[in-house]
Coordinates of C-alpha atoms and ligand atoms in Angstrom, one line a residue:
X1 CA -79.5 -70.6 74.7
X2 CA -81.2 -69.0 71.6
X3 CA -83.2 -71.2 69.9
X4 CA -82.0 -71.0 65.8
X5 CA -84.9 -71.8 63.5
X6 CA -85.8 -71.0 60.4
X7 CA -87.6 -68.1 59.2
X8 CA -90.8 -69.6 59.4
X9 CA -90.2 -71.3 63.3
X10 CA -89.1 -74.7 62.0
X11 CA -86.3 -76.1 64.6
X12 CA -82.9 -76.8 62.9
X13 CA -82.8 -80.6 61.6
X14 CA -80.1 -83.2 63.4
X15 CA -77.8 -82.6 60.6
X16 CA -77.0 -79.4 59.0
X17 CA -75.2 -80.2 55.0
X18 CA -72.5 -78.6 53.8
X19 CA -71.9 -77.0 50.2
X20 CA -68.4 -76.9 50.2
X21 CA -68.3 -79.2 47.1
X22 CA -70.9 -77.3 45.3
X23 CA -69.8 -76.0 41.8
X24 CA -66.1 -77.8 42.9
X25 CA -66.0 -81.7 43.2
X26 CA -69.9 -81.9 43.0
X27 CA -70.9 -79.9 39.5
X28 CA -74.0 -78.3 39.1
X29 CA -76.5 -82.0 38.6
X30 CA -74.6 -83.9 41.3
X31 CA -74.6 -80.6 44.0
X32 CA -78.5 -80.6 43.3
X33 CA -79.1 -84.0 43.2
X34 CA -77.4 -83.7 47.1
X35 CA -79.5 -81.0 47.9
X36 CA -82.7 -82.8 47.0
X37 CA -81.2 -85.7 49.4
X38 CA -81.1 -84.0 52.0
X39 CA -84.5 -82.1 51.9
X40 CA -86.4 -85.7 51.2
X41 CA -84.5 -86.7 54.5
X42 CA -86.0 -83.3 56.5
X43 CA -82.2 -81.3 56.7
X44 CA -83.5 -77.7 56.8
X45 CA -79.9 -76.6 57.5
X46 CA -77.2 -75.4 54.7
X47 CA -74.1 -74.0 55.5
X48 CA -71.7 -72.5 53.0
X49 CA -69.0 -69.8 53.1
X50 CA -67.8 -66.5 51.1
X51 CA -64.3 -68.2 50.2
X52 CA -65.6 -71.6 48.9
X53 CA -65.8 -72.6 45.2
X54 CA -65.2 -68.8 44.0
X55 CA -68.5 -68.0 45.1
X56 CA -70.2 -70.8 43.0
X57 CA -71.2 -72.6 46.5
X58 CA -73.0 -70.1 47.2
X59 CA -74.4 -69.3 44.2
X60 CA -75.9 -72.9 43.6
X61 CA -77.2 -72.7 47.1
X62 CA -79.0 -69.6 46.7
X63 CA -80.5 -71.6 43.2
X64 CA -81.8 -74.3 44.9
X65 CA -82.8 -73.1 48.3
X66 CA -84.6 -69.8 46.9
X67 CA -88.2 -71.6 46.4
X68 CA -88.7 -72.8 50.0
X69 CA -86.6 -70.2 51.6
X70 CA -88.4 -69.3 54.5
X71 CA -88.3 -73.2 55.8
X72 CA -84.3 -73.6 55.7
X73 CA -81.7 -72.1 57.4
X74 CA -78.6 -70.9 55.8
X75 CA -75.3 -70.4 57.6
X76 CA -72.1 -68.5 55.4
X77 CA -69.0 -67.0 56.5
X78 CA -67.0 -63.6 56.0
X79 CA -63.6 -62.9 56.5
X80 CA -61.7 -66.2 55.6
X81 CA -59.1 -63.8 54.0
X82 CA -59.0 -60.2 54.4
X83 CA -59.2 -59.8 58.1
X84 CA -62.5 -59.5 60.4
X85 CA -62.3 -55.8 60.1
X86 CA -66.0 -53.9 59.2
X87 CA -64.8 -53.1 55.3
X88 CA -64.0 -56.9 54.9
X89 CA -67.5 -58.0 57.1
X90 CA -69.6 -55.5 54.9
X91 CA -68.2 -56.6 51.6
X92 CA -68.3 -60.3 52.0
X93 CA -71.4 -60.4 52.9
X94 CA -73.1 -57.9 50.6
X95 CA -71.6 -60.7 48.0
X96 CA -72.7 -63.2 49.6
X97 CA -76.3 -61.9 49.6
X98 CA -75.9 -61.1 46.0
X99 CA -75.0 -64.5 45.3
X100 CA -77.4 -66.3 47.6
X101 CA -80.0 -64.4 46.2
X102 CA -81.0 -63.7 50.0
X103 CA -81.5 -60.3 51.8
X104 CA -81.8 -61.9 55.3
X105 CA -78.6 -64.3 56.6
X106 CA -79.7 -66.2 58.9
X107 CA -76.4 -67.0 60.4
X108 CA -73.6 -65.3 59.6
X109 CA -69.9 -66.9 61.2
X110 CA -66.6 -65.0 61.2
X111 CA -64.5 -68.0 59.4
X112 CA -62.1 -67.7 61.5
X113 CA -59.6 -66.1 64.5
X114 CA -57.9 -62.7 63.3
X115 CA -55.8 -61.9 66.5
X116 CA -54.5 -58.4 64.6
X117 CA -58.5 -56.5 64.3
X118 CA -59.9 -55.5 67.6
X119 CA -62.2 -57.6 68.8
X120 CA -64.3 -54.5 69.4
X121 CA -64.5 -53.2 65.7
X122 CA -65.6 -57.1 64.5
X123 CA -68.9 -57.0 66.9
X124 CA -69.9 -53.7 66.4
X125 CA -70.2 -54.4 63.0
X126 CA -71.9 -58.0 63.7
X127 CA -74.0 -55.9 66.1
X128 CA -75.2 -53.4 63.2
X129 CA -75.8 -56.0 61.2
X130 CA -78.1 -58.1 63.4
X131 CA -79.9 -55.0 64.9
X132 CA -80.6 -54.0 61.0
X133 CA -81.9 -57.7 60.6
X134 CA -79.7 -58.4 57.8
X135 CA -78.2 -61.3 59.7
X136 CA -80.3 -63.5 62.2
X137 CA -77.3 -64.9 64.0
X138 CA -73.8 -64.4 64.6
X139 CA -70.8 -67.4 64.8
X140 CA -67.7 -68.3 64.6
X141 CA -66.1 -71.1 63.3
X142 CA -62.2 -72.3 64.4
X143 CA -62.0 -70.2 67.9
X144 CA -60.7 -71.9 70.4
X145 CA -62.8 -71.9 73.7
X146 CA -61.2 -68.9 75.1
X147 CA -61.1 -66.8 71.9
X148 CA -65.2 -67.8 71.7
X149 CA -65.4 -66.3 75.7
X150 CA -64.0 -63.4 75.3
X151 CA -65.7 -62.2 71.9
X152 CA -69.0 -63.5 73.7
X153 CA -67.6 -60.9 76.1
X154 CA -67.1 -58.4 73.5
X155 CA -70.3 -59.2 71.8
X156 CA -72.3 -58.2 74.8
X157 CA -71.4 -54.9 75.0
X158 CA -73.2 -54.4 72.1
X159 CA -76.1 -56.1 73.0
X160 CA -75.6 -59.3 70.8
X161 CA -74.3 -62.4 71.3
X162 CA -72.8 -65.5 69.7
X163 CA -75.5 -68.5 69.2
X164 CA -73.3 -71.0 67.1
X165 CA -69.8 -72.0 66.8
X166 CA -68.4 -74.2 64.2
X167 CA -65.2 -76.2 65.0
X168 CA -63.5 -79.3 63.4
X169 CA -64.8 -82.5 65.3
X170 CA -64.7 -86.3 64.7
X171 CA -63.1 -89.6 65.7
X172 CA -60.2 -88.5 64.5
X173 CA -60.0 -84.7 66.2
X174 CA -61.0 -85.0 69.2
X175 CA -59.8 -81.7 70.8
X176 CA -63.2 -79.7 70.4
X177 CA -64.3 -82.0 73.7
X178 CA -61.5 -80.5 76.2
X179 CA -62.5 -77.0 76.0
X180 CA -64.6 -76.2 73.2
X181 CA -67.5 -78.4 74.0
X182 CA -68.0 -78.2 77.3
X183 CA -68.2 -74.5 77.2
X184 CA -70.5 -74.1 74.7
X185 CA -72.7 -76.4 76.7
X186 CA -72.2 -74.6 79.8
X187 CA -72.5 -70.9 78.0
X188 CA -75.5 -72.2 75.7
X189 CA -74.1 -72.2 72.4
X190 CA -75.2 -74.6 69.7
X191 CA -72.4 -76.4 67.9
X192 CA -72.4 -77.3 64.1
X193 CA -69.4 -79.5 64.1
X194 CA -67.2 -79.7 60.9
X195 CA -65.7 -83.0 58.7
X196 CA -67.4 -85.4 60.5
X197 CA -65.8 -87.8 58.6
X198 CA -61.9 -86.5 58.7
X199 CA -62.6 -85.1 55.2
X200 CA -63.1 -88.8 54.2
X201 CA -60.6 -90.6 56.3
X202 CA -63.6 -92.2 58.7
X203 CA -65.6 -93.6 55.0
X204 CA -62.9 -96.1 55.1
X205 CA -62.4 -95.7 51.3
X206 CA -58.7 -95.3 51.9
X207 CA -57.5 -98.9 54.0
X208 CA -59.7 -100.2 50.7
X209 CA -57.0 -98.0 48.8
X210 CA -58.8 -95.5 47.4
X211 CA -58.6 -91.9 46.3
X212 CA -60.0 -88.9 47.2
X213 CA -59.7 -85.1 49.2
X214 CA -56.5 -86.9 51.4
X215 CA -54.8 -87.8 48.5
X216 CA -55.3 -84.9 45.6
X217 CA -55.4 -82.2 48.7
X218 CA -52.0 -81.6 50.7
X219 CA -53.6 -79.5 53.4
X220 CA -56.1 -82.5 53.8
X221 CA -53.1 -84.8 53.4
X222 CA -51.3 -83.1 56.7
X223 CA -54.2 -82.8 58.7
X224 CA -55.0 -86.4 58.6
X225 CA -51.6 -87.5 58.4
X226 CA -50.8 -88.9 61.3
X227 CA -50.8 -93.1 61.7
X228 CA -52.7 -93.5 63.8
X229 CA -55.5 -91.2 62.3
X230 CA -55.5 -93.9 59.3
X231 CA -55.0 -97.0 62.2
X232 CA -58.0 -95.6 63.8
X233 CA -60.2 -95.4 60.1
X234 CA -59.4 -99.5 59.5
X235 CA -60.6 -100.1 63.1
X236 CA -63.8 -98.9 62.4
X237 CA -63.9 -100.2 59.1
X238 CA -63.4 -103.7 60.8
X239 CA -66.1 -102.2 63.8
X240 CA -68.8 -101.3 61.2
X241 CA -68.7 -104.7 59.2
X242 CA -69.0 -106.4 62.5
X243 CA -72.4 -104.1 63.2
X244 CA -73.7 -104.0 60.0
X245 CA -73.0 -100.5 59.5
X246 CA -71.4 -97.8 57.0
X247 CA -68.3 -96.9 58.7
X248 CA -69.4 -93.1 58.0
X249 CA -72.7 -93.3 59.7
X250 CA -71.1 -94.8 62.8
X251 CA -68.6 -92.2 62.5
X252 CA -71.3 -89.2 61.6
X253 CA -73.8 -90.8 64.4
X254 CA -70.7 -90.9 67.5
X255 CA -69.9 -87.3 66.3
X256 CA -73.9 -86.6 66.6
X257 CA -74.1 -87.8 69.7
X258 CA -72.1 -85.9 71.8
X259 CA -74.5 -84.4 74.1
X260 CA -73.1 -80.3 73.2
X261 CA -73.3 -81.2 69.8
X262 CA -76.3 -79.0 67.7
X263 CA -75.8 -81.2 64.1
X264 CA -72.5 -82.1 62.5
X265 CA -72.1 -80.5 58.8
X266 CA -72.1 -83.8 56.6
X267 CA -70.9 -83.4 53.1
X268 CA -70.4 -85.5 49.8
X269 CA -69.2 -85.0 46.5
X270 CA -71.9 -87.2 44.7
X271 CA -75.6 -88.0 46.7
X272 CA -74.1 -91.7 46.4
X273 CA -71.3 -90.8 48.6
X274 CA -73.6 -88.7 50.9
X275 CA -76.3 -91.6 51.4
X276 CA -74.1 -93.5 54.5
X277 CA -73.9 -90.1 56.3
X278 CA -77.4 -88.9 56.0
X279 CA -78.2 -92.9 57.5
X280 CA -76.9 -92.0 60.5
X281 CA -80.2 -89.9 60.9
X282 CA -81.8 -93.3 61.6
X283 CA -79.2 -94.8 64.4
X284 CA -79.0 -94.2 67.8
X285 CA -75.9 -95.6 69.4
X286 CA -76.6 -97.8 72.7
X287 CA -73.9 -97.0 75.4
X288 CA -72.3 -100.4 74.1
X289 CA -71.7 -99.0 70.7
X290 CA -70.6 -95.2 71.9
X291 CA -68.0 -96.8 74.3
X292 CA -66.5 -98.9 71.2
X293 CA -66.5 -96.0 68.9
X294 CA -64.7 -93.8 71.3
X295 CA -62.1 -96.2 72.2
X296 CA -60.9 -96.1 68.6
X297 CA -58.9 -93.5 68.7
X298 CA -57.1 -91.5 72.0
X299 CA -59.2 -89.7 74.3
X300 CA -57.3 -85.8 74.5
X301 CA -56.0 -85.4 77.8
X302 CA -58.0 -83.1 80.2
X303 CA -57.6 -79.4 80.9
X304 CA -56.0 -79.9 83.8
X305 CA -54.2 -82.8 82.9
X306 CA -55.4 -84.7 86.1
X307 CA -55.9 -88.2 84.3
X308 CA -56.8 -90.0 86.9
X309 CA -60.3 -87.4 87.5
X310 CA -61.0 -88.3 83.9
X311 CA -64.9 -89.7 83.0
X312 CA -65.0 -91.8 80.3
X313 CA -67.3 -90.3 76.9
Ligands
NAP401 N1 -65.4 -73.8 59.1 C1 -64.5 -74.4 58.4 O1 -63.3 -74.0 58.4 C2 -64.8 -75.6 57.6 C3 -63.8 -76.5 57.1 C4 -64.2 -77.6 56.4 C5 -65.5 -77.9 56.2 N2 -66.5 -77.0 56.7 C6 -67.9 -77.3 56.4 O2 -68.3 -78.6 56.8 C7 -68.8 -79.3 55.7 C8 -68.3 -80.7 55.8 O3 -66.9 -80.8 55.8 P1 -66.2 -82.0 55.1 O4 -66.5 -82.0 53.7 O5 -64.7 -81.9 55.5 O6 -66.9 -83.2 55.8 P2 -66.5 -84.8 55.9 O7 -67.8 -85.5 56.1 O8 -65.4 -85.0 57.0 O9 -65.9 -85.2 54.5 C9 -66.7 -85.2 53.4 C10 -65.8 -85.8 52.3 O10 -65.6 -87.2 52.5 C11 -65.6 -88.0 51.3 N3 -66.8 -88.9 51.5 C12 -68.0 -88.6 52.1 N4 -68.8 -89.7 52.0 C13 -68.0 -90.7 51.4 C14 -68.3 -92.0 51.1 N5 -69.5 -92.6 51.4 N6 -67.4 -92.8 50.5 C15 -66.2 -92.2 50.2 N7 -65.8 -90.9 50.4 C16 -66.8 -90.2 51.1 C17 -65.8 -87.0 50.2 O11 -64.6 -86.4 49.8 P3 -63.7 -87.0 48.5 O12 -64.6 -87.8 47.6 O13 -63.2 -85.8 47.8 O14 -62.6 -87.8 49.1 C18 -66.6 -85.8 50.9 O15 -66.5 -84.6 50.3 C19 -68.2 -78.5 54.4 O16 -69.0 -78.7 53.3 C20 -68.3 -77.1 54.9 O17 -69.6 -76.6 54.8 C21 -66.1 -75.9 57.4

């Protein structure tokens, strides 16, 4: 596996935070207030993207993180729209190092799948990019397993490889461990797994009635909008007052300890909100604890469908 540090050698911290709020929810005081959580608590690892916030995420990154740049690790992403072809790599990211206020990416993830650019045209340019030092690493976030195998394929050819993937992962998605997990662990790729907290779902804010990103969002509001998604949330609201726990750092701390996982991407709109998650920095789960997490919600069938060869997480 490559070992992802910073620029100066420091290892990646347990959590990684994500600035997809920044200069959206979280304005400008509450997005730095976040970011000065997180560094009193030892995260060295930001992840943004070209496509959030109109470029404001990362411009309030690049704002805060600029002073001790060469301790953190910053993660963006190119070619949400637009297509993974080399004029849409280049230019996304040539903003994005404008914005940042970074020459040197250190990793740089294609957002997601574009099944209509060759595979080979994507890499070459990663390649380029990486051999020129401009990027330090090269990811991809929603692949599925066999999209990640053969670009790692592709990749190879010219002499670079993928180091990170980023999928959706928690209590509530629990599809990353059939396939996407296990091969990253068996092909050495670190994982930075995303909503940790079903974009708010696991906080339990909503049983309590609340608002938030499920209800003013409808693309969060169909993700998560199965039953029992929301059954599954008030069981470990009821599981975390039993424990003496915030229901999100159980939820952040079960998504943690998966053994392929690198450091789930927490995020908050307000450091209030974010305080539970970063917690979970503090918790280990005993094997007491993991097994009542996980039997919250339903354990995705196996590849092969055999159930009865299944091992219990
Ligand atoms: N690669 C991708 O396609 C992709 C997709 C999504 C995210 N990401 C990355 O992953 C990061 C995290 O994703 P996420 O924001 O979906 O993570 P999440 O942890 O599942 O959800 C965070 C949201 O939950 C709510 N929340 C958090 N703590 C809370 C608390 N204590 N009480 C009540 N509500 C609380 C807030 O939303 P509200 O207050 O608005 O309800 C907050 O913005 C993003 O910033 C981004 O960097 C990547």
């Amino acid at each position: 596996m490559a070992t992802i540090t910073s620029p100066d050698g420091t290892a990646l911290s347990p959590l990684c935070f994500g600035t997809m709020q920044f200069g959206g929810r979280a304005d400008e005081g509450e997005s730095r207030a976040m970011f000065d959580a997180c560094r009193a608590r030892g995260l060295n690892f930001f992840d943004t993207a070209h496509v959030y916030t109109d470029g404001e995420s990362e411009r309030l990154l690049g704002r805060f993180a600029g002073a001790e740049r060469a301790r953190l690790v910053i993660a963006t992403k190119a070619a949400y729209g637009g297509g993974a072809g080399r004029r849409n790599i280049l230019s996304s990211l040539d903003d994005s190092r404008r914005r940042l206020d970074m020459e040197v990416i250190d990793i740089l993830y294609l957002h997601r799948w574009d099944g209509d650019t060759p595979l080979e045209e994507s890499f070459e340019t990663l390649a380029e990019l990486r051999q020129a030092g401009t990027i330090r690493h090269i990811a991809v976030s929603n692949f599925a397993a066999w999209q990640v195998m053969k670009a790692q394929a592709v990749a190879a050819r010219f002499d670079v490889r993928i180091d990170m993937i980023q999928p959706m992962y928690s209590l509530v998605k629990r599809q990353a461990e059939v396939e996407i997990l296990p091969m990253a662990a068996d092909a050495g790729i670190a994982v930075a797994p995303y909503s940790p907290l079903g974009g708010g779902l696991l906080s339990g804010k909503y049983a309590a009635g609340g608002t938030g990103r499920l209800t003013e969002d409808d693309r969060y509001a169909a993700r998560y909008g199965e039953s029992w998604m929301h059954d599954t949330a008030r069981a470990l609201s009821a599981l975390a007052d039993d424990v003496g726990h915030h229901p999100a750092t159980l939820a952040v701390a079960w998504c943690a300890a998966h053994p392929a996982v690198t450091a789930p991407i927490v995020s908050a709109r307000s450091a209030a909100q974010l305080a539970p998650s970063l917690d979970a920095l503090d918790l280990t789960l005993d094997a007491d604890l993991m097994a009542r997490l996980s039997a919250l919600s339903p354990r995705p069938a196996p590849a092969t469908d055999r159930l009865e060869e299944v091992t219990p997480r």
